[in-house]
Amino acid sequence: MKNVTNMTSTVNATSINPAELTFSNSERVGIGVVFLITSILAIIGNVMVIVAVIRSKSLQTTTNAFVVCLSVANLMTGLSLPWSVVGLLSLEGWPLASEVPCQLAGLVLLTSIGASLYSLAGIALNRVLIIVASPSTYQWWHMPTKIAGMISVAWLLPFLIVLVPPLCNVGKLGYDKNTHICTDVSQHPRQQDHRLAIAMVFYLVPMTTVITSYSLIFQTIRRNFRHQTEQCTATPMQPSDFDWGVGHESRKARLKQHQHSTTVNLFVNVCVFLLLNLPYGIALIIPDNKRIAVFSGMVFLMHSFVHPLLYGFKHPQFHHAFREMLHLTEDLQPSTGSGYTRNELRQNARSDKIIKGLENSKF
């Protein structure tokens, strides 16, 4: 009996040794507050995106199917975070009699993180197909069955890689005694193997897809604007140009302005993706990095409410829908965001395809 008591004491000391605790009480409160604010903003912002798509016919497009998928994933992230707040603010470990809610919250949190990354990859792939691919190729790729299949994969792959390894005793989901968060448990001997698998599945394909897609878009846009500038220079001015107050210099200035705006938008998209997502991906493959993983995870979770903000400010149709929902406007037509009139945009068929793709799919 004495041996059993000593063994139990040893196990308890090992599992909750103060020297192994990752965060002080004040740090736990701070992280909990950040998680709670993130949760509230994510829920409000992504509900607005989903409701906007439901209410507006113009937003019900194949491109926005991935946007809705992303918003659902971010919404699930926001709904799962309060359980981690419960663990962070409890000084006596997990306060509930059952750890099942924490295990489910960890499963939902990690799965939604993976689904959001694959949704971002789907959005990037859709953009590059709109701009680069032929109309027949785009129509073939974006049949409803294929879109549904891609969205299903975006959820199924993360779900399986999060759930199946713990069922095979590779990692564990639940309350982490070191970080006090509902996620994968760092005390499990094979937790790092589980994290490596998550990092490979979550980041390899989406990161490659996003970077490649935006690189192709950038190259195509530069080539197209160079061609448009040459056309403006080569085409003689017509009297109608003076009648309407649109001369060659004005057209060239607008081309330059729109090229700059488009380049900035692409740069912002890539930077937001890399800055918010890459640190957590790197942290997953570094062993014994509990503090780094949590703080980089806090940065990563910001994307759950950053994307709705980007839609509201950068996407003309979402901006219009949000203003209507908030009763800030009665009859506001979404602008093209380009500085061109519709007739000018249609002067070149290739240009129209690229501009349309940017308008319908940019943040």
mmCIF file of C-alpha atoms in Angstrom:
data_model
loop_
_atom_site.group_PDB
_atom_site.id
_atom_site.type_symbol
_atom_site.label_atom_id
_atom_site.label_comp_id
_atom_site.label_asym_id
_atom_site.label_seq_id
_atom_site.Cartn_x
_atom_site.Cartn_y
_atom_site.Cartn_z
ATOM 1 C CA MET A 1 0.000 0.000 0.000
ATOM 2 C CA LYS A 2 2.861 2.333 0.784
ATOM 3 C CA ASN A 3 4.455 1.619 -2.596
ATOM 4 C CA VAL A 4 1.187 2.419 -4.341
ATOM 5 C CA THR A 5 0.924 5.711 -2.435
ATOM 6 C CA ASN A 6 4.492 6.643 -3.333
ATOM 7 C CA MET A 7 3.873 5.781 -6.984
ATOM 8 C CA THR A 8 0.731 7.932 -7.048
ATOM 9 C CA SER A 9 2.584 10.836 -5.477
ATOM 10 C CA THR A 10 5.362 10.478 -8.016
ATOM 11 C CA VAL A 11 2.917 10.496 -10.942
ATOM 12 C CA ASN A 12 1.106 13.575 -9.602
ATOM 13 C CA ALA A 13 4.368 15.384 -9.012
ATOM 14 C CA THR A 14 5.456 14.577 -12.546
ATOM 15 C CA SER A 15 2.205 15.741 -14.132
ATOM 16 C CA ILE A 16 1.775 19.040 -12.284
ATOM 17 C CA ASN A 17 5.301 19.910 -11.163
ATOM 18 C CA PRO A 18 5.390 23.711 -10.801
ATOM 19 C CA ALA A 19 8.768 23.763 -12.540
ATOM 20 C CA GLU A 20 7.084 22.357 -15.642
ATOM 21 C CA LEU A 21 4.227 24.844 -15.689
ATOM 22 C CA THR A 22 4.410 26.923 -18.848
ATOM 23 C CA PHE A 23 2.605 30.108 -17.773
ATOM 24 C CA SER A 24 2.207 32.137 -14.612
ATOM 25 C CA ASN A 25 -1.272 32.908 -13.317
ATOM 26 C CA SER A 26 -1.183 36.436 -14.747
ATOM 27 C CA GLU A 27 -0.103 35.105 -18.141
ATOM 28 C CA ARG A 28 -2.932 32.589 -18.081
ATOM 29 C CA VAL A 29 -5.442 35.352 -17.408
ATOM 30 C CA GLY A 30 -3.969 37.436 -20.234
ATOM 31 C CA ILE A 31 -4.130 34.542 -22.697
ATOM 32 C CA GLY A 32 -7.660 33.761 -21.565
ATOM 33 C CA VAL A 33 -8.761 37.357 -22.208
ATOM 34 C CA VAL A 34 -7.177 37.300 -25.682
ATOM 35 C CA PHE A 35 -8.910 34.000 -26.460
ATOM 36 C CA LEU A 36 -12.244 35.381 -25.267
ATOM 37 C CA ILE A 37 -11.942 38.554 -27.363
ATOM 38 C CA THR A 38 -10.868 36.484 -30.373
ATOM 39 C CA SER A 39 -13.862 34.208 -29.867
ATOM 40 C CA ILE A 40 -16.343 37.099 -29.714
ATOM 41 C CA LEU A 41 -14.908 38.848 -32.776
ATOM 42 C CA ALA A 42 -14.726 35.596 -34.751
ATOM 43 C CA ILE A 43 -18.335 34.690 -33.983
ATOM 44 C CA ILE A 44 -19.704 38.146 -34.845
ATOM 45 C CA GLY A 45 -17.592 38.662 -37.972
ATOM 46 C CA ASN A 46 -18.124 35.253 -39.514
ATOM 47 C CA VAL A 47 -21.842 35.184 -38.757
ATOM 48 C CA MET A 48 -22.047 38.471 -40.681
ATOM 49 C CA VAL A 49 -20.220 36.922 -43.658
ATOM 50 C CA ILE A 50 -22.495 33.865 -43.703
ATOM 51 C CA VAL A 51 -25.672 35.940 -43.333
ATOM 52 C CA ALA A 52 -24.488 38.321 -46.071
ATOM 53 C CA VAL A 53 -24.080 35.435 -48.515
ATOM 54 C CA ILE A 54 -27.494 34.015 -47.580
ATOM 55 C CA ARG A 55 -29.211 37.386 -48.056
ATOM 56 C CA SER A 56 -27.446 38.584 -51.213
ATOM 57 C CA LYS A 57 -27.941 36.800 -54.545
ATOM 58 C CA SER A 58 -24.857 38.503 -55.986
ATOM 59 C CA LEU A 59 -22.675 36.880 -53.319
ATOM 60 C CA GLN A 60 -23.912 33.348 -54.019
ATOM 61 C CA THR A 61 -21.059 32.381 -56.362
ATOM 62 C CA THR A 62 -18.621 29.490 -56.607
ATOM 63 C CA THR A 63 -15.860 31.752 -55.332
ATOM 64 C CA ASN A 64 -17.854 32.542 -52.219
ATOM 65 C CA ALA A 65 -18.538 28.855 -51.586
ATOM 66 C CA PHE A 66 -14.961 28.727 -50.310
ATOM 67 C CA VAL A 67 -15.473 32.013 -48.462
ATOM 68 C CA VAL A 68 -18.452 30.509 -46.637
ATOM 69 C CA CYS A 69 -16.409 27.374 -45.926
ATOM 70 C CA LEU A 70 -13.694 29.586 -44.435
ATOM 71 C CA SER A 71 -16.233 31.511 -42.372
ATOM 72 C CA VAL A 72 -17.808 28.322 -41.021
ATOM 73 C CA ALA A 73 -14.346 27.070 -40.028
ATOM 74 C CA ASN A 74 -13.532 30.379 -38.335
ATOM 75 C CA LEU A 75 -16.920 30.349 -36.604
ATOM 76 C CA MET A 76 -16.219 26.858 -35.244
ATOM 77 C CA THR A 77 -12.861 28.126 -34.013
ATOM 78 C CA GLY A 78 -14.589 30.955 -32.170
ATOM 79 C CA LEU A 79 -17.116 28.585 -30.602
ATOM 80 C CA SER A 80 -14.416 26.189 -29.363
ATOM 81 C CA LEU A 81 -12.170 28.792 -27.705
ATOM 82 C CA PRO A 82 -14.327 29.486 -24.597
ATOM 83 C CA TRP A 83 -13.598 25.971 -23.337
ATOM 84 C CA SER A 84 -9.889 26.796 -23.334
ATOM 85 C CA VAL A 85 -10.715 30.010 -21.464
ATOM 86 C CA VAL A 86 -12.363 27.852 -18.773
ATOM 87 C CA GLY A 87 -9.161 25.836 -18.429
ATOM 88 C CA LEU A 88 -6.912 28.891 -18.430
ATOM 89 C CA LEU A 89 -8.848 30.705 -15.699
ATOM 90 C CA SER A 90 -9.153 27.671 -13.423
ATOM 91 C CA LEU A 91 -6.286 27.482 -10.927
ATOM 92 C CA GLU A 92 -7.053 23.885 -9.920
ATOM 93 C CA GLY A 93 -6.780 22.207 -13.304
ATOM 94 C CA TRP A 94 -9.784 21.273 -15.441
ATOM 95 C CA PRO A 95 -12.742 22.324 -13.270
ATOM 96 C CA LEU A 96 -15.477 20.057 -14.670
ATOM 97 C CA ALA A 97 -16.103 16.467 -13.637
ATOM 98 C CA SER A 98 -15.702 15.240 -17.220
ATOM 99 C CA GLU A 99 -12.946 16.127 -19.660
ATOM 100 C CA VAL A 100 -15.124 15.221 -22.656
ATOM 101 C CA PRO A 101 -16.139 18.868 -23.397
ATOM 102 C CA CYS A 102 -12.463 19.815 -23.501
ATOM 103 C CA GLN A 103 -11.645 16.861 -25.757
ATOM 104 C CA LEU A 104 -14.434 17.798 -28.160
ATOM 105 C CA ALA A 105 -13.330 21.444 -28.087
ATOM 106 C CA GLY A 106 -9.779 20.392 -28.959
ATOM 107 C CA LEU A 107 -11.064 18.259 -31.833
ATOM 108 C CA VAL A 108 -13.218 21.106 -33.177
ATOM 109 C CA LEU A 109 -10.452 23.698 -32.741
ATOM 110 C CA LEU A 110 -7.766 21.737 -34.586
ATOM 111 C CA THR A 111 -10.141 20.519 -37.301
ATOM 112 C CA SER A 112 -11.437 24.029 -37.966
ATOM 113 C CA ILE A 113 -7.870 25.342 -38.153
ATOM 114 C CA GLY A 114 -7.073 22.809 -40.865
ATOM 115 C CA ALA A 115 -10.334 23.496 -42.700
ATOM 116 C CA SER A 116 -9.632 27.234 -42.705
ATOM 117 C CA LEU A 117 -6.203 26.685 -44.277
ATOM 118 C CA TYR A 118 -7.653 24.472 -47.001
ATOM 119 C CA SER A 119 -10.419 27.023 -47.582
ATOM 120 C CA LEU A 120 -7.806 29.739 -48.102
ATOM 121 C CA ALA A 121 -6.091 27.436 -50.590
ATOM 122 C CA GLY A 122 -9.423 26.927 -52.369
ATOM 123 C CA ILE A 123 -9.975 30.696 -52.586
ATOM 124 C CA ALA A 124 -6.477 31.194 -54.030
ATOM 125 C CA LEU A 125 -6.967 28.360 -56.537
ATOM 126 C CA ASN A 126 -10.294 29.831 -57.614
ATOM 127 C CA ARG A 127 -8.686 33.229 -58.160
ATOM 128 C CA VAL A 128 -5.901 31.878 -60.337
ATOM 129 C CA LEU A 129 -8.353 29.843 -62.427
ATOM 130 C CA ILE A 130 -10.571 32.895 -63.010
ATOM 131 C CA ILE A 131 -7.626 34.961 -64.188
ATOM 132 C CA VAL A 132 -5.299 32.469 -65.890
ATOM 133 C CA ALA A 133 -7.380 29.517 -67.108
ATOM 134 C CA SER A 134 -9.567 29.455 -70.208
ATOM 135 C CA PRO A 135 -13.346 29.799 -69.681
ATOM 136 C CA SER A 136 -13.916 26.144 -70.613
ATOM 137 C CA THR A 137 -11.300 24.967 -68.112
ATOM 138 C CA TYR A 138 -12.764 27.162 -65.389
ATOM 139 C CA GLN A 139 -16.310 25.949 -66.053
ATOM 140 C CA TRP A 140 -15.185 22.314 -66.017
ATOM 141 C CA TRP A 141 -13.262 22.717 -62.770
ATOM 142 C CA HIS A 142 -16.012 24.650 -61.018
ATOM 143 C CA MET A 143 -18.910 22.320 -61.526
ATOM 144 C CA PRO A 144 -21.053 22.094 -58.337
ATOM 145 C CA THR A 145 -20.011 18.488 -57.731
ATOM 146 C CA LYS A 146 -16.319 19.388 -57.877
ATOM 147 C CA ILE A 147 -16.790 22.374 -55.574
ATOM 148 C CA ALA A 148 -18.669 20.178 -53.091
ATOM 149 C CA GLY A 149 -15.903 17.581 -53.308
ATOM 150 C CA MET A 150 -13.176 20.147 -52.643
ATOM 151 C CA ILE A 151 -15.041 21.549 -49.651
ATOM 152 C CA SER A 152 -15.601 18.030 -48.302
ATOM 153 C CA VAL A 153 -11.870 17.302 -48.587
ATOM 154 C CA ALA A 154 -11.107 20.615 -46.843
ATOM 155 C CA TRP A 155 -12.969 19.308 -43.779
ATOM 156 C CA LEU A 156 -12.355 15.567 -44.013
ATOM 157 C CA LEU A 157 -8.552 15.624 -44.184
ATOM 158 C CA PRO A 158 -8.078 17.801 -41.065
ATOM 159 C CA PHE A 159 -10.738 15.837 -39.176
ATOM 160 C CA LEU A 160 -9.045 12.505 -39.894
ATOM 161 C CA ILE A 161 -5.507 13.673 -39.129
ATOM 162 C CA VAL A 162 -6.670 15.186 -35.821
ATOM 163 C CA LEU A 163 -8.859 12.267 -34.687
ATOM 164 C CA VAL A 164 -7.353 9.027 -36.038
ATOM 165 C CA PRO A 165 -3.810 9.210 -34.537
ATOM 166 C CA PRO A 166 -5.092 9.640 -30.936
ATOM 167 C CA LEU A 167 -7.375 6.640 -31.483
ATOM 168 C CA CYS A 168 -4.192 4.715 -32.362
ATOM 169 C CA ASN A 169 -2.407 6.044 -29.238
ATOM 170 C CA VAL A 170 -0.381 8.576 -31.242
ATOM 171 C CA GLY A 171 -1.031 11.755 -29.286
ATOM 172 C CA LYS A 172 -4.068 12.681 -27.219
ATOM 173 C CA LEU A 173 -6.761 15.365 -27.247
ATOM 174 C CA GLY A 174 -7.975 17.070 -24.090
ATOM 175 C CA TYR A 175 -6.836 19.372 -21.300
ATOM 176 C CA ASP A 176 -3.115 20.124 -21.380
ATOM 177 C CA LYS A 177 -1.855 20.528 -17.800
ATOM 178 C CA ASN A 178 1.079 22.667 -18.954
ATOM 179 C CA THR A 179 -0.676 25.123 -21.249
ATOM 180 C CA HIS A 180 -4.166 24.779 -19.648
ATOM 181 C CA ILE A 181 -5.701 24.745 -23.141
ATOM 182 C CA CYS A 182 -8.075 22.274 -24.797
ATOM 183 C CA THR A 183 -5.908 20.941 -27.596
ATOM 184 C CA ASP A 184 -3.417 18.120 -28.125
ATOM 185 C CA VAL A 185 -1.937 17.039 -24.786
ATOM 186 C CA SER A 186 1.794 17.732 -24.514
ATOM 187 C CA GLN A 187 2.281 15.142 -21.736
ATOM 188 C CA HIS A 188 1.600 12.260 -24.134
ATOM 189 C CA PRO A 189 4.846 10.474 -25.136
ATOM 190 C CA ARG A 190 3.939 10.555 -28.854
ATOM 191 C CA GLN A 191 2.476 14.049 -28.933
ATOM 192 C CA GLN A 192 5.264 15.353 -31.190
ATOM 193 C CA ASP A 193 4.525 12.663 -33.784
ATOM 194 C CA HIS A 194 0.907 13.806 -33.850
ATOM 195 C CA ARG A 195 1.957 17.430 -34.228
ATOM 196 C CA LEU A 196 4.304 16.620 -37.109
ATOM 197 C CA ALA A 197 1.482 14.834 -38.916
ATOM 198 C CA ILE A 198 -0.811 17.827 -38.352
ATOM 199 C CA ALA A 199 1.841 20.255 -39.614
ATOM 200 C CA MET A 200 2.428 18.226 -42.789
ATOM 201 C CA VAL A 201 -1.262 17.837 -43.656
ATOM 202 C CA PHE A 202 -2.335 21.328 -42.598
ATOM 203 C CA TYR A 203 0.466 23.322 -44.218
ATOM 204 C CA LEU A 204 2.171 21.520 -47.098
ATOM 205 C CA VAL A 205 -0.651 21.583 -49.672
ATOM 206 C CA PRO A 206 -2.378 24.868 -48.651
ATOM 207 C CA MET A 207 0.869 26.840 -48.353
ATOM 208 C CA THR A 208 2.139 25.600 -51.725
ATOM 209 C CA THR A 209 -1.217 26.321 -53.369
ATOM 210 C CA VAL A 210 -1.522 29.863 -51.997
ATOM 211 C CA ILE A 211 2.037 30.949 -52.819
ATOM 212 C CA THR A 212 1.963 29.408 -56.316
ATOM 213 C CA SER A 213 -1.474 30.847 -57.114
ATOM 214 C CA TYR A 214 -0.630 34.397 -56.077
ATOM 215 C CA SER A 215 2.685 34.233 -57.949
ATOM 216 C CA LEU A 216 0.867 33.246 -61.158
ATOM 217 C CA ILE A 217 -1.746 35.968 -60.620
ATOM 218 C CA PHE A 218 0.940 38.609 -60.081
ATOM 219 C CA GLN A 219 2.832 37.601 -63.233
ATOM 220 C CA THR A 220 -0.362 37.574 -65.314
ATOM 221 C CA ILE A 221 -1.456 40.986 -64.066
ATOM 222 C CA ARG A 222 1.932 42.565 -64.781
ATOM 223 C CA ARG A 223 1.950 41.118 -68.291
ATOM 224 C CA ASN A 224 -1.607 42.304 -68.946
ATOM 225 C CA PHE A 225 -1.027 45.840 -67.693
ATOM 226 C CA ARG A 226 2.140 46.100 -69.774
ATOM 227 C CA HIS A 227 0.095 45.102 -72.818
ATOM 228 C CA GLN A 228 -2.618 47.639 -71.962
ATOM 229 C CA THR A 229 -0.050 50.421 -71.560
ATOM 230 C CA GLU A 230 1.418 49.619 -74.965
ATOM 231 C CA GLN A 231 -2.086 49.754 -76.475
ATOM 232 C CA CYS A 232 -2.744 53.148 -74.913
ATOM 233 C CA THR A 233 0.513 54.470 -76.341
ATOM 234 C CA ALA A 234 0.004 52.993 -79.817
ATOM 235 C CA THR A 235 -3.673 53.948 -80.278
ATOM 236 C CA PRO A 236 -4.179 57.518 -81.609
ATOM 237 C CA MET A 237 -6.482 59.802 -79.677
ATOM 238 C CA GLN A 238 -10.048 60.155 -80.906
ATOM 239 C CA PRO A 239 -12.177 63.296 -80.726
ATOM 240 C CA SER A 240 -14.521 61.449 -78.398
ATOM 241 C CA ASP A 241 -11.687 61.231 -75.909
ATOM 242 C CA PHE A 242 -11.721 65.009 -75.603
ATOM 243 C CA ASP A 243 -15.508 65.130 -75.613
ATOM 244 C CA TRP A 244 -15.668 62.841 -72.619
ATOM 245 C CA GLY A 245 -12.568 64.228 -70.936
ATOM 246 C CA VAL A 246 -10.680 60.988 -71.243
ATOM 247 C CA GLY A 247 -7.303 61.307 -72.956
ATOM 248 C CA HIS A 248 -4.355 58.986 -73.321
ATOM 249 C CA GLU A 249 -2.621 60.398 -70.286
ATOM 250 C CA SER A 250 -5.734 59.872 -68.191
ATOM 251 C CA ARG A 251 -6.080 56.264 -69.353
ATOM 252 C CA LYS A 252 -2.403 55.548 -68.680
ATOM 253 C CA ALA A 253 -2.666 57.155 -65.255
ATOM 254 C CA ARG A 254 -5.659 54.968 -64.429
ATOM 255 C CA LEU A 255 -3.834 51.874 -65.624
ATOM 256 C CA LYS A 256 -0.896 52.746 -63.406
ATOM 257 C CA GLN A 257 -3.162 53.475 -60.448
ATOM 258 C CA HIS A 258 -5.081 50.212 -60.841
ATOM 259 C CA GLN A 259 -1.866 48.227 -61.290
ATOM 260 C CA HIS A 260 -0.561 49.705 -58.058
ATOM 261 C CA SER A 261 -3.846 48.967 -56.239
ATOM 262 C CA THR A 262 -3.929 45.389 -57.514
ATOM 263 C CA THR A 263 -0.305 44.766 -56.576
ATOM 264 C CA VAL A 264 -0.898 46.126 -53.075
ATOM 265 C CA ASN A 265 -3.984 43.914 -52.641
ATOM 266 C CA LEU A 266 -2.053 40.812 -53.670
ATOM 267 C CA PHE A 267 0.835 41.766 -51.397
ATOM 268 C CA VAL A 268 -1.562 42.260 -48.464
ATOM 269 C CA ASN A 269 -3.222 38.895 -49.129
ATOM 270 C CA VAL A 270 0.073 37.010 -49.155
ATOM 271 C CA CYS A 271 1.474 38.881 -46.142
ATOM 272 C CA VAL A 272 -1.657 38.287 -44.050
ATOM 273 C CA PHE A 273 -1.572 34.609 -44.931
ATOM 274 C CA LEU A 274 2.134 34.166 -44.133
ATOM 275 C CA LEU A 275 2.309 36.385 -41.036
ATOM 276 C CA LEU A 276 -0.725 34.844 -39.342
ATOM 277 C CA ASN A 277 -0.281 31.210 -40.361
ATOM 278 C CA LEU A 278 3.401 30.441 -40.864
ATOM 279 C CA PRO A 279 4.668 30.969 -37.262
ATOM 280 C CA TYR A 280 2.243 28.386 -35.862
ATOM 281 C CA GLY A 281 3.184 25.917 -38.588
ATOM 282 C CA ILE A 282 6.853 26.277 -37.665
ATOM 283 C CA ALA A 283 6.042 25.955 -33.959
ATOM 284 C CA LEU A 284 4.298 22.629 -34.577
ATOM 285 C CA ILE A 285 7.516 20.976 -35.757
ATOM 286 C CA ILE A 286 9.745 22.347 -32.969
ATOM 287 C CA PRO A 287 9.879 19.996 -29.955
ATOM 288 C CA ASP A 288 9.508 21.250 -26.363
ATOM 289 C CA ASN A 289 8.193 24.668 -27.360
ATOM 290 C CA LYS A 290 5.000 25.026 -25.357
ATOM 291 C CA ARG A 291 5.266 28.801 -24.905
ATOM 292 C CA ILE A 292 6.162 29.397 -28.562
ATOM 293 C CA ALA A 293 3.319 27.159 -29.713
ATOM 294 C CA VAL A 294 0.729 28.971 -27.599
ATOM 295 C CA PHE A 295 1.839 32.507 -28.503
ATOM 296 C CA SER A 296 2.157 31.679 -32.211
ATOM 297 C CA GLY A 297 -1.223 29.975 -31.942
ATOM 298 C CA MET A 298 -2.683 33.214 -30.564
ATOM 299 C CA VAL A 299 -1.378 35.030 -33.649
ATOM 300 C CA PHE A 300 -2.753 32.297 -35.903
ATOM 301 C CA LEU A 301 -6.206 32.510 -34.327
ATOM 302 C CA MET A 302 -6.417 36.190 -35.264
ATOM 303 C CA HIS A 303 -7.137 35.173 -38.852
ATOM 304 C CA SER A 304 -10.535 33.932 -37.653
ATOM 305 C CA PHE A 305 -11.689 37.568 -37.387
ATOM 306 C CA VAL A 306 -9.172 39.316 -39.677
ATOM 307 C CA HIS A 307 -10.674 37.835 -42.842
ATOM 308 C CA PRO A 308 -14.197 39.174 -42.168
ATOM 309 C CA LEU A 309 -12.631 42.609 -41.608
ATOM 310 C CA LEU A 310 -10.796 42.355 -44.921
ATOM 311 C CA TYR A 311 -14.024 41.416 -46.690
ATOM 312 C CA GLY A 312 -15.812 44.364 -45.126
ATOM 313 C CA PHE A 313 -13.194 46.909 -46.161
ATOM 314 C CA LYS A 314 -11.721 45.480 -49.383
ATOM 315 C CA HIS A 315 -14.428 43.420 -51.109
ATOM 316 C CA PRO A 316 -16.960 45.832 -52.707
ATOM 317 C CA GLN A 317 -19.911 43.410 -52.666
ATOM 318 C CA PHE A 318 -19.342 42.308 -49.061
ATOM 319 C CA HIS A 319 -18.794 45.936 -48.090
ATOM 320 C CA HIS A 320 -22.169 46.820 -49.596
ATOM 321 C CA ALA A 321 -23.873 43.820 -47.931
ATOM 322 C CA PHE A 322 -22.383 44.646 -44.514
ATOM 323 C CA ARG A 323 -23.529 48.266 -44.754
ATOM 324 C CA GLU A 324 -27.043 47.127 -45.594
ATOM 325 C CA MET A 325 -27.064 44.683 -42.672
ATOM 326 C CA LEU A 326 -25.961 47.454 -40.321
ATOM 327 C CA HIS A 327 -28.530 49.856 -41.861
ATOM 328 C CA LEU A 328 -25.789 52.281 -42.874
ATOM 329 C CA THR A 329 -27.068 52.672 -46.424
ATOM 330 C CA GLU A 330 -30.277 52.317 -48.357
ATOM 331 C CA ASP A 331 -29.148 52.263 -51.970
ATOM 332 C CA LEU A 332 -25.417 51.984 -52.328
ATOM 333 C CA GLN A 333 -24.054 50.341 -55.461
ATOM 334 C CA PRO A 334 -20.797 48.453 -54.894
ATOM 335 C CA SER A 335 -17.952 50.042 -56.745
ATOM 336 C CA THR A 336 -15.563 48.174 -58.987
ATOM 337 C CA GLY A 337 -12.685 49.338 -56.793
ATOM 338 C CA SER A 338 -10.577 49.964 -59.932
ATOM 339 C CA GLY A 339 -11.016 53.630 -60.845
ATOM 340 C CA TYR A 340 -12.325 52.607 -64.302
ATOM 341 C CA THR A 341 -15.763 52.954 -65.802
ATOM 342 C CA ARG A 342 -17.415 49.744 -66.941
ATOM 343 C CA ASN A 343 -16.925 50.679 -70.625
ATOM 344 C CA GLU A 344 -13.229 51.249 -70.145
ATOM 345 C CA LEU A 345 -12.815 47.902 -68.411
ATOM 346 C CA ARG A 346 -14.339 46.151 -71.398
ATOM 347 C CA GLN A 347 -12.021 47.681 -73.999
ATOM 348 C CA ASN A 348 -9.791 44.636 -73.810
ATOM 349 C CA ALA A 349 -11.307 41.151 -73.433
ATOM 350 C CA ARG A 350 -8.324 39.743 -71.579
ATOM 351 C CA SER A 351 -8.234 42.742 -69.292
ATOM 352 C CA ASP A 352 -11.945 42.355 -68.529
ATOM 353 C CA LYS A 353 -11.398 38.739 -67.490
ATOM 354 C CA ILE A 354 -8.615 39.686 -65.095
ATOM 355 C CA ILE A 355 -10.413 42.684 -63.630
ATOM 356 C CA LYS A 356 -13.596 40.676 -63.150
ATOM 357 C CA GLY A 357 -11.663 37.947 -61.388
ATOM 358 C CA LEU A 358 -10.036 40.448 -59.074
ATOM 359 C CA GLU A 359 -13.294 42.236 -58.280
ATOM 360 C CA ASN A 360 -15.203 39.064 -57.499
ATOM 361 C CA SER A 361 -12.516 37.376 -55.457
ATOM 362 C CA LYS A 362 -10.250 39.916 -53.812
ATOM 363 C CA PHE A 363 -10.556 40.664 -50.117
#
